[in-house]
PDB file of N, CA and C in Angstrom:
ATOM      1  N   MET A   1      64.927  79.911 -15.597  1.00 45.00           N
ATOM      2  CA  MET A   1      63.620  80.168 -16.179  1.00 45.00           C
ATOM      3  C   MET A   1      63.792  80.377 -17.681  1.00 45.00           C
ATOM      4  N   SER A   2      62.967  79.769 -18.456  1.00 45.00           N
ATOM      5  CA  SER A   2      63.087  79.863 -19.909  1.00 45.00           C
ATOM      6  C   SER A   2      62.537  81.189 -20.420  1.00 45.00           C
ATOM      7  N   ASN A   3      62.921  81.542 -21.639  1.00 45.00           N
ATOM      8  CA  ASN A   3      62.430  82.765 -22.260  1.00 45.00           C
ATOM      9  C   ASN A   3      60.945  82.675 -22.572  1.00 45.00           C
ATOM     10  N   GLU A   4      60.430  81.449 -22.687  1.00 47.00           N
ATOM     11  CA  GLU A   4      59.020  81.256 -23.016  1.00 47.00           C
ATOM     12  C   GLU A   4      58.109  81.605 -21.844  1.00 47.00           C
ATOM     13  N   ALA A   5      58.620  81.442 -20.655  1.00 48.00           N
ATOM     14  CA  ALA A   5      57.802  81.717 -19.470  1.00 48.00           C
ATOM     15  C   ALA A   5      57.738  83.222 -19.245  1.00 48.00           C
ATOM     16  N   GLU A   6      56.548  83.708 -19.059  1.00 50.00           N
ATOM     17  CA  GLU A   6      56.363  85.128 -18.804  1.00 50.00           C
ATOM     18  C   GLU A   6      56.010  85.301 -17.331  1.00 50.00           C
ATOM     19  N   VAL A   7      56.769  86.122 -16.675  1.00 51.00           N
ATOM     20  CA  VAL A   7      56.536  86.352 -15.258  1.00 51.00           C
ATOM     21  C   VAL A   7      55.853  87.700 -15.105  1.00 51.00           C
ATOM     22  N   LYS A   8      54.709  87.702 -14.440  1.00 56.00           N
ATOM     23  CA  LYS A   8      53.989  88.941 -14.195  1.00 56.00           C
ATOM     24  C   LYS A   8      54.168  89.316 -12.739  1.00 56.00           C
ATOM     25  N   THR A   9      54.519  90.568 -12.517  1.00 56.00           N
ATOM     26  CA  THR A   9      54.668  91.051 -11.154  1.00 56.00           C
ATOM     27  C   THR A   9      53.871  92.329 -10.993  1.00 56.00           C
ATOM     28  N   LEU A  10      53.473  92.590  -9.777  1.00 56.00           N
ATOM     29  CA  LEU A  10      52.813  93.846  -9.451  1.00 56.00           C
ATOM     30  C   LEU A  10      53.777  94.666  -8.618  1.00 56.00           C
ATOM     31  N   ASN A  11      53.919  95.916  -8.979  1.00 60.00           N
ATOM     32  CA  ASN A  11      54.769  96.796  -8.202  1.00 60.00           C
ATOM     33  C   ASN A  11      54.009  97.319  -7.003  1.00 60.00           C
ATOM     34  N   ILE A  12      54.745  97.577  -5.955  1.00 59.00           N
ATOM     35  CA  ILE A  12      54.153  98.186  -4.773  1.00 59.00           C
ATOM     36  C   ILE A  12      54.527  99.655  -4.810  1.00 59.00           C
ATOM     37  N   PHE A  13      53.534 100.519  -4.613  1.00 59.00           N
ATOM     38  CA  PHE A  13      53.717 101.951  -4.758  1.00 59.00           C
ATOM     39  C   PHE A  13      53.628 102.648  -3.410  1.00 59.00           C
ATOM     40  N   LYS A  14      54.168 103.852  -3.363  1.00 61.00           N
ATOM     41  CA  LYS A  14      54.013 104.679  -2.172  1.00 61.00           C
ATOM     42  C   LYS A  14      52.533 104.973  -2.005  1.00 61.00           C
ATOM     43  N   ILE A  15      52.105 105.121  -0.753  1.00 56.00           N
ATOM     44  CA  ILE A  15      50.684 105.328  -0.469  1.00 56.00           C
ATOM     45  C   ILE A  15      50.147 106.568  -1.170  1.00 56.00           C
ATOM     46  N   ASP A  16      50.931 107.634  -1.236  1.00 57.00           N
ATOM     47  CA  ASP A  16      50.434 108.885  -1.804  1.00 57.00           C
ATOM     48  C   ASP A  16      50.649 108.997  -3.319  1.00 57.00           C
ATOM     49  N   GLU A  17      51.137 107.938  -3.941  1.00 66.00           N
ATOM     50  CA  GLU A  17      51.398 107.955  -5.382  1.00 66.00           C
ATOM     51  C   GLU A  17      50.138 107.579  -6.159  1.00 66.00           C
ATOM     52  N   ASN A  18      49.763 108.434  -7.109  1.00 74.00           N
ATOM     53  CA  ASN A  18      48.608 108.136  -7.956  1.00 74.00           C
ATOM     54  C   ASN A  18      49.008 107.093  -8.986  1.00 74.00           C
ATOM     55  N   ARG A  19      48.132 106.162  -9.237  1.00 88.00           N
ATOM     56  CA  ARG A  19      48.414 105.075 -10.173  1.00 88.00           C
ATOM     57  C   ARG A  19      47.143 104.799 -10.951  1.00 88.00           C
ATOM     58  N   SER A  20      47.277 104.566 -12.244  1.00 93.00           N
ATOM     59  CA  SER A  20      46.123 104.184 -13.057  1.00 93.00           C
ATOM     60  C   SER A  20      46.472 102.912 -13.824  1.00 93.00           C
ATOM     61  N   PHE A  21      45.441 102.150 -14.162  1.00 95.00           N
ATOM     62  CA  PHE A  21      45.612 100.813 -14.721  1.00 95.00           C
ATOM     63  C   PHE A  21      44.797 100.640 -15.993  1.00 95.00           C
ATOM     64  N   THR A  22      45.307  99.833 -16.911  1.00 95.00           N
ATOM     65  CA  THR A  22      44.490  99.374 -18.030  1.00 95.00           C
ATOM     66  C   THR A  22      43.529  98.329 -17.456  1.00 95.00           C
ATOM     67  N   GLU A  23      42.552  97.922 -18.244  1.00 95.00           N
ATOM     68  CA  GLU A  23      41.613  96.909 -17.753  1.00 95.00           C
ATOM     69  C   GLU A  23      42.338  95.606 -17.420  1.00 95.00           C
ATOM     70  N   SER A  24      43.261  95.217 -18.265  1.00 95.00           N
ATOM     71  CA  SER A  24      44.031  93.991 -18.035  1.00 95.00           C
ATOM     72  C   SER A  24      44.857  94.091 -16.749  1.00 95.00           C
ATOM     73  N   GLU A  25      45.520  95.220 -16.552  1.00 95.00           N
ATOM     74  CA  GLU A  25      46.302  95.430 -15.328  1.00 95.00           C
ATOM     75  C   GLU A  25      45.403  95.435 -14.099  1.00 95.00           C
ATOM     76  N   ALA A  26      44.214  96.028 -14.239  1.00 96.00           N
ATOM     77  CA  ALA A  26      43.274  96.079 -13.118  1.00 96.00           C
ATOM     78  C   ALA A  26      42.832  94.672 -12.718  1.00 96.00           C
ATOM     79  N   TYR A  27      42.596  93.808 -13.690  1.00 96.00           N
ATOM     80  CA  TYR A  27      42.219  92.427 -13.366  1.00 96.00           C
ATOM     81  C   TYR A  27      43.375  91.678 -12.707  1.00 96.00           C
ATOM     82  N   ASN A  28      44.606  91.955 -13.128  1.00 95.00           N
ATOM     83  CA  ASN A  28      45.759  91.366 -12.444  1.00 95.00           C
ATOM     84  C   ASN A  28      45.843  91.870 -11.008  1.00 95.00           C
ATOM     85  N   LEU A  29      45.535  93.145 -10.820  1.00 96.00           N
ATOM     86  CA  LEU A  29      45.526  93.721  -9.477  1.00 96.00           C
ATOM     87  C   LEU A  29      44.454  93.059  -8.612  1.00 96.00           C
ATOM     88  N   VAL A  30      43.296  92.776  -9.191  1.00 97.00           N
ATOM     89  CA  VAL A  30      42.212  92.120  -8.447  1.00 97.00           C
ATOM     90  C   VAL A  30      42.679  90.782  -7.882  1.00 97.00           C
ATOM     91  N   ASN A  31      43.468  90.051  -8.647  1.00 96.00           N
ATOM     92  CA  ASN A  31      43.984  88.773  -8.138  1.00 96.00           C
ATOM     93  C   ASN A  31      44.791  88.977  -6.861  1.00 96.00           C
ATOM     94  N   MET A  32      45.649  89.987  -6.844  1.00 95.00           N
ATOM     95  CA  MET A  32      46.451  90.280  -5.660  1.00 95.00           C
ATOM     96  C   MET A  32      45.570  90.809  -4.523  1.00 95.00           C
ATOM     97  N   LEU A  33      44.625  91.678  -4.853  1.00 97.00           N
ATOM     98  CA  LEU A  33      43.719  92.211  -3.830  1.00 97.00           C
ATOM     99  C   LEU A  33      42.900  91.094  -3.189  1.00 97.00           C
ATOM    100  N   HIS A  34      42.528  90.116  -3.983  1.00 97.00           N
ATOM    101  CA  HIS A  34      41.745  88.993  -3.463  1.00 97.00           C
ATOM    102  C   HIS A  34      42.543  88.234  -2.404  1.00 97.00           C
ATOM    103  N   ILE A  35      43.817  87.999  -2.659  1.00 97.00           N
ATOM    104  CA  ILE A  35      44.678  87.299  -1.697  1.00 97.00           C
ATOM    105  C   ILE A  35      44.833  88.121  -0.421  1.00 97.00           C
ATOM    106  N   VAL A  36      45.167  89.399  -0.580  1.00 97.00           N
ATOM    107  CA  VAL A  36      45.363  90.287   0.570  1.00 97.00           C
ATOM    108  C   VAL A  36      44.081  90.389   1.390  1.00 97.00           C
ATOM    109  N   THR A  37      42.949  90.525   0.713  1.00 98.00           N
ATOM    110  CA  THR A  37      41.670  90.706   1.401  1.00 98.00           C
ATOM    111  C   THR A  37      41.216  89.423   2.088  1.00 98.00           C
ATOM    112  N   THR A  38      41.445  88.280   1.486  1.00 98.00           N
ATOM    113  CA  THR A  38      41.083  87.007   2.120  1.00 98.00           C
ATOM    114  C   THR A  38      41.813  86.844   3.446  1.00 98.00           C
ATOM    115  N   LYS A  39      43.108  87.104   3.439  1.00 98.00           N
ATOM    116  CA  LYS A  39      43.899  86.988   4.673  1.00 98.00           C
ATOM    117  C   LYS A  39      43.422  87.985   5.720  1.00 98.00           C
ATOM    118  N   ALA A  40      43.196  89.219   5.297  1.00 98.00           N
ATOM    119  CA  ALA A  40      42.744  90.247   6.234  1.00 98.00           C
ATOM    120  C   ALA A  40      41.363  89.913   6.787  1.00 98.00           C
ATOM    121  N   LYS A  41      40.464  89.450   5.922  1.00 98.00           N
ATOM    122  CA  LYS A  41      39.096  89.146   6.359  1.00 98.00           C
ATOM    123  C   LYS A  41      39.089  88.046   7.411  1.00 98.00           C
ATOM    124  N   ASN A  42      39.933  87.035   7.248  1.00 98.00           N
ATOM    125  CA  ASN A  42      40.013  85.967   8.248  1.00 98.00           C
ATOM    126  C   ASN A  42      40.425  86.518   9.607  1.00 98.00           C
ATOM    127  N   LYS A  43      41.428  87.384   9.629  1.00 98.00           N
ATOM    128  CA  LYS A  43      41.878  87.978  10.892  1.00 98.00           C
ATOM    129  C   LYS A  43      40.821  88.917  11.463  1.00 98.00           C
ATOM    130  N   ILE A  44      40.227  89.734  10.598  1.00 98.00           N
ATOM    131  CA  ILE A  44      39.210  90.687  11.045  1.00 98.00           C
ATOM    132  C   ILE A  44      38.016  89.954  11.644  1.00 98.00           C
ATOM    133  N   ASN A  45      37.564  88.891  10.996  1.00 97.00           N
ATOM    134  CA  ASN A  45      36.447  88.107  11.535  1.00 97.00           C
ATOM    135  C   ASN A  45      36.800  87.484  12.877  1.00 97.00           C
ATOM    136  N   SER A  46      38.023  87.002  13.006  1.00 97.00           N
ATOM    137  CA  SER A  46      38.474  86.404  14.262  1.00 97.00           C
ATOM    138  C   SER A  46      38.476  87.439  15.386  1.00 97.00           C
ATOM    139  N   TYR A  47      39.067  88.603  15.122  1.00 97.00           N
ATOM    140  CA  TYR A  47      39.122  89.649  16.149  1.00 97.00           C
ATOM    141  C   TYR A  47      37.731  90.178  16.484  1.00 97.00           C
ATOM    142  N   SER A  48      36.867  90.252  15.493  1.00 97.00           N
ATOM    143  CA  SER A  48      35.493  90.693  15.740  1.00 97.00           C
ATOM    144  C   SER A  48      34.768  89.699  16.646  1.00 97.00           C
ATOM    145  N   GLY A  49      34.952  88.410  16.370  1.00 97.00           N
ATOM    146  CA  GLY A  49      34.347  87.371  17.211  1.00 97.00           C
ATOM    147  C   GLY A  49      34.877  87.413  18.633  1.00 97.00           C
ATOM    148  N   GLN A  50      36.181  87.622  18.780  1.00 96.00           N
ATOM    149  CA  GLN A  50      36.780  87.709  20.115  1.00 96.00           C
ATOM    150  C   GLN A  50      36.264  88.941  20.865  1.00 96.00           C
ATOM    151  N   THR A  51      36.098  90.037  20.145  1.00 96.00           N
ATOM    152  CA  THR A  51      35.564  91.255  20.764  1.00 96.00           C
ATOM    153  C   THR A  51      34.155  91.000  21.286  1.00 96.00           C
ATOM    154  N   GLN A  52      33.326  90.341  20.495  1.00 96.00           N
ATOM    155  CA  GLN A  52      31.962  90.035  20.928  1.00 96.00           C
ATOM    156  C   GLN A  52      31.954  89.033  22.073  1.00 96.00           C
ATOM    157  N   PHE A  53      32.828  88.028  21.999  1.00 96.00           N
ATOM    158  CA  PHE A  53      32.909  87.011  23.044  1.00 96.00           C
ATOM    159  C   PHE A  53      33.268  87.631  24.393  1.00 96.00           C
ATOM    160  N   HIS A  54      34.145  88.612  24.373  1.00 95.00           N
ATOM    161  CA  HIS A  54      34.605  89.255  25.608  1.00 95.00           C
ATOM    162  C   HIS A  54      33.819  90.528  25.931  1.00 95.00           C
ATOM    163  N   SER A  55      32.632  90.656  25.393  1.00 94.00           N
ATOM    164  CA  SER A  55      31.855  91.887  25.587  1.00 94.00           C
ATOM    165  C   SER A  55      31.535  92.176  27.054  1.00 94.00           C
ATOM    166  N   ARG A  56      31.524  91.161  27.891  1.00 96.00           N
ATOM    167  CA  ARG A  56      31.253  91.382  29.322  1.00 96.00           C
ATOM    168  C   ARG A  56      32.528  91.689  30.108  1.00 96.00           C
ATOM    169  N   ASN A  57      33.647  91.613  29.434  1.00 95.00           N
ATOM    170  CA  ASN A  57      34.931  91.943  30.042  1.00 95.00           C
ATOM    171  C   ASN A  57      35.553  93.066  29.202  1.00 95.00           C
ATOM    172  N   PRO A  58      35.228  94.320  29.550  1.00 94.00           N
ATOM    173  CA  PRO A  58      35.637  95.454  28.712  1.00 94.00           C
ATOM    174  C   PRO A  58      37.139  95.537  28.429  1.00 94.00           C
ATOM    175  N   LYS A  59      37.970  95.180  29.382  1.00 96.00           N
ATOM    176  CA  LYS A  59      39.421  95.268  29.154  1.00 96.00           C
ATOM    177  C   LYS A  59      39.858  94.277  28.078  1.00 96.00           C
ATOM    178  N   GLU A  60      39.342  93.064  28.134  1.00 95.00           N
ATOM    179  CA  GLU A  60      39.656  92.053  27.110  1.00 95.00           C
ATOM    180  C   GLU A  60      39.091  92.481  25.759  1.00 95.00           C
ATOM    181  N   ALA A  61      37.843  92.944  25.763  1.00 95.00           N
ATOM    182  CA  ALA A  61      37.199  93.376  24.516  1.00 95.00           C
ATOM    183  C   ALA A  61      37.982  94.517  23.873  1.00 95.00           C
ATOM    184  N   GLU A  62      38.494  95.405  24.695  1.00 96.00           N
ATOM    185  CA  GLU A  62      39.271  96.542  24.201  1.00 96.00           C
ATOM    186  C   GLU A  62      40.541  96.078  23.475  1.00 96.00           C
ATOM    187  N   ILE A  63      41.182  95.049  24.006  1.00 96.00           N
ATOM    188  CA  ILE A  63      42.393  94.503  23.384  1.00 96.00           C
ATOM    189  C   ILE A  63      42.077  93.987  21.981  1.00 96.00           C
ATOM    190  N   TYR A  64      40.992  93.223  21.870  1.00 96.00           N
ATOM    191  CA  TYR A  64      40.631  92.664  20.563  1.00 96.00           C
ATOM    192  C   TYR A  64      40.093  93.732  19.618  1.00 96.00           C
ATOM    193  N   GLN A  65      39.444  94.744  20.155  1.00 97.00           N
ATOM    194  CA  GLN A  65      38.971  95.844  19.311  1.00 97.00           C
ATOM    195  C   GLN A  65      40.162  96.595  18.713  1.00 97.00           C
ATOM    196  N   ALA A  66      41.203  96.780  19.508  1.00 97.00           N
ATOM    197  CA  ALA A  66      42.417  97.444  19.010  1.00 97.00           C
ATOM    198  C   ALA A  66      43.068  96.610  17.904  1.00 97.00           C
ATOM    199  N   LYS A  67      43.112  95.286  18.094  1.00 97.00           N
ATOM    200  CA  LYS A  67      43.678  94.401  17.066  1.00 97.00           C
ATOM    201  C   LYS A  67      42.830  94.446  15.798  1.00 97.00           C
ATOM    202  N   LEU A  68      41.521  94.489  15.972  1.00 97.00           N
ATOM    203  CA  LEU A  68      40.594  94.579  14.843  1.00 97.00           C
ATOM    204  C   LEU A  68      40.849  95.863  14.050  1.00 97.00           C
ATOM    205  N   ASN A  69      40.922  96.988  14.751  1.00 98.00           N
ATOM    206  CA  ASN A  69      41.170  98.271  14.092  1.00 98.00           C
ATOM    207  C   ASN A  69      42.523  98.286  13.379  1.00 98.00           C
ATOM    208  N   GLU A  70      43.523  97.695  14.014  1.00 98.00           N
ATOM    209  CA  GLU A  70      44.859  97.632  13.418  1.00 98.00           C
ATOM    210  C   GLU A  70      44.845  96.807  12.131  1.00 98.00           C
ATOM    211  N   GLU A  71      44.125  95.704  12.137  1.00 98.00           N
ATOM    212  CA  GLU A  71      44.062  94.842  10.945  1.00 98.00           C
ATOM    213  C   GLU A  71      43.333  95.543   9.799  1.00 98.00           C
ATOM    214  N   ILE A  72      42.283  96.284  10.116  1.00 98.00           N
ATOM    215  CA  ILE A  72      41.570  97.052   9.088  1.00 98.00           C
ATOM    216  C   ILE A  72      42.502  98.101   8.486  1.00 98.00           C
ATOM    217  N   GLN A  73      43.277  98.764   9.342  1.00 98.00           N
ATOM    218  CA  GLN A  73      44.232  99.768   8.868  1.00 98.00           C
ATOM    219  C   GLN A  73      45.303  99.136   7.975  1.00 98.00           C
ATOM    220  N   LYS A  74      45.788  97.968   8.372  1.00 98.00           N
ATOM    221  CA  LYS A  74      46.795  97.261   7.559  1.00 98.00           C
ATOM    222  C   LYS A  74      46.232  96.920   6.181  1.00 98.00           C
ATOM    223  N   TRP A  75      44.981  96.439   6.143  1.00 98.00           N
ATOM    224  CA  TRP A  75      44.356  96.108   4.862  1.00 98.00           C
ATOM    225  C   TRP A  75      44.285  97.356   3.980  1.00 98.00           C
ATOM    226  N   SER A  76      43.872  98.463   4.574  1.00 97.00           N
ATOM    227  CA  SER A  76      43.758  99.715   3.832  1.00 97.00           C
ATOM    228  C   SER A  76      45.112 100.145   3.265  1.00 97.00           C
ATOM    229  N   GLU A  77      46.148 100.064   4.071  1.00 95.00           N
ATOM    230  CA  GLU A  77      47.486 100.459   3.622  1.00 95.00           C
ATOM    231  C   GLU A  77      48.000  99.534   2.516  1.00 95.00           C
ATOM    232  N   LYS A  78      47.760  98.239   2.660  1.00 96.00           N
ATOM    233  CA  LYS A  78      48.214  97.287   1.633  1.00 96.00           C
ATOM    234  C   LYS A  78      47.521  97.546   0.301  1.00 96.00           C
ATOM    235  N   THR A  79      46.226  97.800   0.341  1.00 95.00           N
ATOM    236  CA  THR A  79      45.507  98.051  -0.913  1.00 95.00           C
ATOM    237  C   THR A  79      46.011  99.335  -1.566  1.00 95.00           C
ATOM    238  N   ARG A  80      46.315 100.339  -0.756  1.00 94.00           N
ATOM    239  CA  ARG A  80      46.857 101.592  -1.301  1.00 94.00           C
ATOM    240  C   ARG A  80      48.233 101.373  -1.918  1.00 94.00           C
ATOM    241  N   ARG A  81      49.056 100.587  -1.266  1.00 93.00           N
ATOM    242  CA  ARG A  81      50.395 100.322  -1.805  1.00 93.00           C
ATOM    243  C   ARG A  81      50.335  99.549  -3.120  1.00 93.00           C
ATOM    244  N   LEU A  82      49.307  98.759  -3.281  1.00 94.00           N
ATOM    245  CA  LEU A  82      49.136  98.023  -4.540  1.00 94.00           C
ATOM    246  C   LEU A  82      48.587  98.916  -5.653  1.00 94.00           C
ATOM    247  N   GLY A  83      48.053 100.083  -5.280  1.00 94.00           N
ATOM    248  CA  GLY A  83      47.567 101.029  -6.274  1.00 94.00           C
ATOM    249  C   GLY A  83      46.071 101.260  -6.268  1.00 94.00           C
ATOM    250  N   ALA A  84      45.342 100.615  -5.356  1.00 96.00           N
ATOM    251  CA  ALA A  84      43.886 100.788  -5.263  1.00 96.00           C
ATOM    252  C   ALA A  84      43.554 101.814  -4.177  1.00 96.00           C
ATOM    253  N   ILE A  85      42.323 102.290  -4.186  1.00 96.00           N
ATOM    254  CA  ILE A  85      41.856 103.264  -3.201  1.00 96.00           C
ATOM    255  C   ILE A  85      40.693 102.636  -2.435  1.00 96.00           C
ATOM    256  N   PRO A  86      40.851 102.395  -1.125  1.00 97.00           N
ATOM    257  CA  PRO A  86      39.751 101.804  -0.353  1.00 97.00           C
ATOM    258  C   PRO A  86      38.538 102.740  -0.313  1.00 97.00           C
ATOM    259  N   LEU A  87      37.365 102.193  -0.591  1.00 98.00           N
ATOM    260  CA  LEU A  87      36.109 102.941  -0.493  1.00 98.00           C
ATOM    261  C   LEU A  87      35.379 102.589   0.792  1.00 98.00           C
ATOM    262  N   SER A  88      35.398 101.321   1.134  1.00 97.00           N
ATOM    263  CA  SER A  88      34.838 100.805   2.382  1.00 97.00           C
ATOM    264  C   SER A  88      35.547  99.481   2.629  1.00 97.00           C
ATOM    265  N   LEU A  89      35.240  98.842   3.733  1.00 97.00           N
ATOM    266  CA  LEU A  89      35.906  97.582   4.035  1.00 97.00           C
ATOM    267  C   LEU A  89      35.605  96.570   2.931  1.00 97.00           C
ATOM    268  N   TYR A  90      36.656  96.051   2.316  1.00 98.00           N
ATOM    269  CA  TYR A  90      36.592  95.056   1.240  1.00 98.00           C
ATOM    270  C   TYR A  90      36.082  95.602  -0.090  1.00 98.00           C
ATOM    271  N   LYS A  91      36.074  96.914  -0.262  1.00 98.00           N
ATOM    272  CA  LYS A  91      35.666  97.519  -1.533  1.00 98.00           C
ATOM    273  C   LYS A  91      36.681  98.601  -1.899  1.00 98.00           C
ATOM    274  N   VAL A  92      37.149  98.566  -3.166  1.00 98.00           N
ATOM    275  CA  VAL A  92      38.162  99.529  -3.597  1.00 98.00           C
ATOM    276  C   VAL A  92      37.828 100.142  -4.950  1.00 98.00           C
ATOM    277  N   LYS A  93      38.455 101.276  -5.189  1.00 98.00           N
ATOM    278  CA  LYS A  93      38.390 101.962  -6.479  1.00 98.00           C
ATOM    279  C   LYS A  93      39.757 101.794  -7.134  1.00 98.00           C
ATOM    280  N   ILE A  94      39.758 101.495  -8.434  1.00 97.00           N
ATOM    281  CA  ILE A  94      40.987 101.349  -9.206  1.00 97.00           C
ATOM    282  C   ILE A  94      40.897 102.335 -10.368  1.00 97.00           C
ATOM    283  N   MET A  95      41.763 103.330 -10.366  1.00 97.00           N
ATOM    284  CA  MET A  95      41.729 104.353 -11.406  1.00 97.00           C
ATOM    285  C   MET A  95      42.130 103.747 -12.750  1.00 97.00           C
ATOM    286  N   ALA A  96      41.420 104.158 -13.796  1.00 97.00           N
ATOM    287  CA  ALA A  96      41.659 103.621 -15.142  1.00 97.00           C
ATOM    288  C   ALA A  96      42.499 104.592 -15.969  1.00 97.00           C
ATOM    289  N   LYS A  97      43.378 104.056 -16.786  1.00 94.00           N
ATOM    290  CA  LYS A  97      44.205 104.890 -17.667  1.00 94.00           C
ATOM    291  C   LYS A  97      43.354 105.620 -18.695  1.00 94.00           C
ATOM    292  N   GLU A  98      42.236 105.020 -19.085  1.00 89.00           N
ATOM    293  CA  GLU A  98      41.364 105.605 -20.108  1.00 89.00           C
ATOM    294  C   GLU A  98      40.447 106.674 -19.529  1.00 89.00           C
ATOM    295  N   GLY A  99      40.587 107.007 -18.257  1.00 92.00           N
ATOM    296  CA  GLY A  99      39.670 107.903 -17.576  1.00 92.00           C
ATOM    297  C   GLY A  99      38.624 107.079 -16.858  1.00 92.00           C
ATOM    298  N   GLY A 100      37.973 107.663 -15.888  1.00 95.00           N
ATOM    299  CA  GLY A 100      37.014 106.917 -15.082  1.00 95.00           C
ATOM    300  C   GLY A 100      37.738 105.976 -14.131  1.00 95.00           C
ATOM    301  N   PHE A 101      37.009 105.001 -13.630  1.00 97.00           N
ATOM    302  CA  PHE A 101      37.615 104.059 -12.695  1.00 97.00           C
ATOM    303  C   PHE A 101      36.817 102.773 -12.637  1.00 97.00           C
ATOM    304  N   PHE A 102      37.447 101.761 -12.064  1.00 98.00           N
ATOM    305  CA  PHE A 102      36.802 100.482 -11.801  1.00 98.00           C
ATOM    306  C   PHE A 102      36.543 100.394 -10.306  1.00 98.00           C
ATOM    307  N   THR A 103      35.507  99.652  -9.921  1.00 98.00           N
ATOM    308  CA  THR A 103      35.340  99.300  -8.512  1.00 98.00           C
ATOM    309  C   THR A 103      35.383  97.784  -8.400  1.00 98.00           C
ATOM    310  N   TRP A 104      35.905  97.333  -7.281  1.00 98.00           N
ATOM    311  CA  TRP A 104      35.979  95.902  -6.979  1.00 98.00           C
ATOM    312  C   TRP A 104      35.569  95.714  -5.535  1.00 98.00           C
ATOM    313  N   GLU A 105      34.769  94.681  -5.301  1.00 98.00           N
ATOM    314  CA  GLU A 105      34.343  94.360  -3.937  1.00 98.00           C
ATOM    315  C   GLU A 105      34.532  92.869  -3.690  1.00 98.00           C
ATOM    316  N   PHE A 106      35.171  92.561  -2.586  1.00 98.00           N
ATOM    317  CA  PHE A 106      35.400  91.177  -2.182  1.00 98.00           C
ATOM    318  C   PHE A 106      34.070  90.498  -1.919  1.00 98.00           C
ATOM    319  N   PRO A 107      33.846  89.276  -2.342  1.00 96.00           N
ATOM    320  CA  PRO A 107      34.755  88.279  -2.890  1.00 96.00           C
ATOM    321  C   PRO A 107      34.723  88.177  -4.418  1.00 96.00           C
ATOM    322  N   SER A 108      34.126  89.123  -5.082  1.00 96.00           N
ATOM    323  CA  SER A 108      33.981  89.052  -6.541  1.00 96.00           C
ATOM    324  C   SER A 108      35.342  89.010  -7.241  1.00 96.00           C
ATOM    325  N   SER A 109      35.346  88.460  -8.432  1.00 94.00           N
ATOM    326  CA  SER A 109      36.553  88.505  -9.259  1.00 94.00           C
ATOM    327  C   SER A 109      36.321  89.441 -10.445  1.00 94.00           C
ATOM    328  N   GLU A 110      35.193  90.136 -10.422  1.00 97.00           N
ATOM    329  CA  GLU A 110      34.819  91.037 -11.516  1.00 97.00           C
ATOM    330  C   GLU A 110      35.021  92.496 -11.117  1.00 97.00           C
ATOM    331  N   LEU A 111      35.241  93.320 -12.121  1.00 97.00           N
ATOM    332  CA  LEU A 111      35.349  94.765 -11.943  1.00 97.00           C
ATOM    333  C   LEU A 111      34.095  95.425 -12.490  1.00 97.00           C
ATOM    334  N   GLU A 112      33.714  96.538 -11.888  1.00 96.00           N
ATOM    335  CA  GLU A 112      32.625  97.349 -12.433  1.00 96.00           C
ATOM    336  C   GLU A 112      33.231  98.636 -12.956  1.00 96.00           C
ATOM    337  N   TRP A 113      32.873  99.013 -14.164  1.00 94.00           N
ATOM    338  CA  TRP A 113      33.385 100.222 -14.798  1.00 94.00           C
ATOM    339  C   TRP A 113      32.527 101.413 -14.415  1.00 94.00           C
ATOM    340  N   ARG A 114      33.171 102.502 -14.030  1.00 91.00           N
ATOM    341  CA  ARG A 114      32.478 103.758 -13.707  1.00 91.00           C
ATOM    342  C   ARG A 114      33.116 104.874 -14.533  1.00 91.00           C
ATOM    343  N   PRO A 115      32.363 105.447 -15.474  1.00 89.00           N
ATOM    344  CA  PRO A 115      32.934 106.532 -16.309  1.00 89.00           C
ATOM    345  C   PRO A 115      33.173 107.813 -15.513  1.00 89.00           C
TER     346      PRO A 115
END
């Protein structure tokens, strides 16, 4: 790799570690959150559909409901490890270094500033 090429990486943090971001870092984080959330949303939608499809068979529905809950939990943990705080499904808070915080909600690529 040449010296001219700049490689940007995002660190993964412990879940309980507080992290704050500049606006530029927060937008880089949004790119990663978008990828993680897209993958999770596809699985969550699939499991939700299977749960509804098997609604007349409680044992089958229960299996897919458990998978659905597990996938939601995985999404939450991944977003926390990246440094964001889940507010609701597909919506996160990103603490700002300047004070206040940003919010991001899938599928947007924009951040909202909250003082």
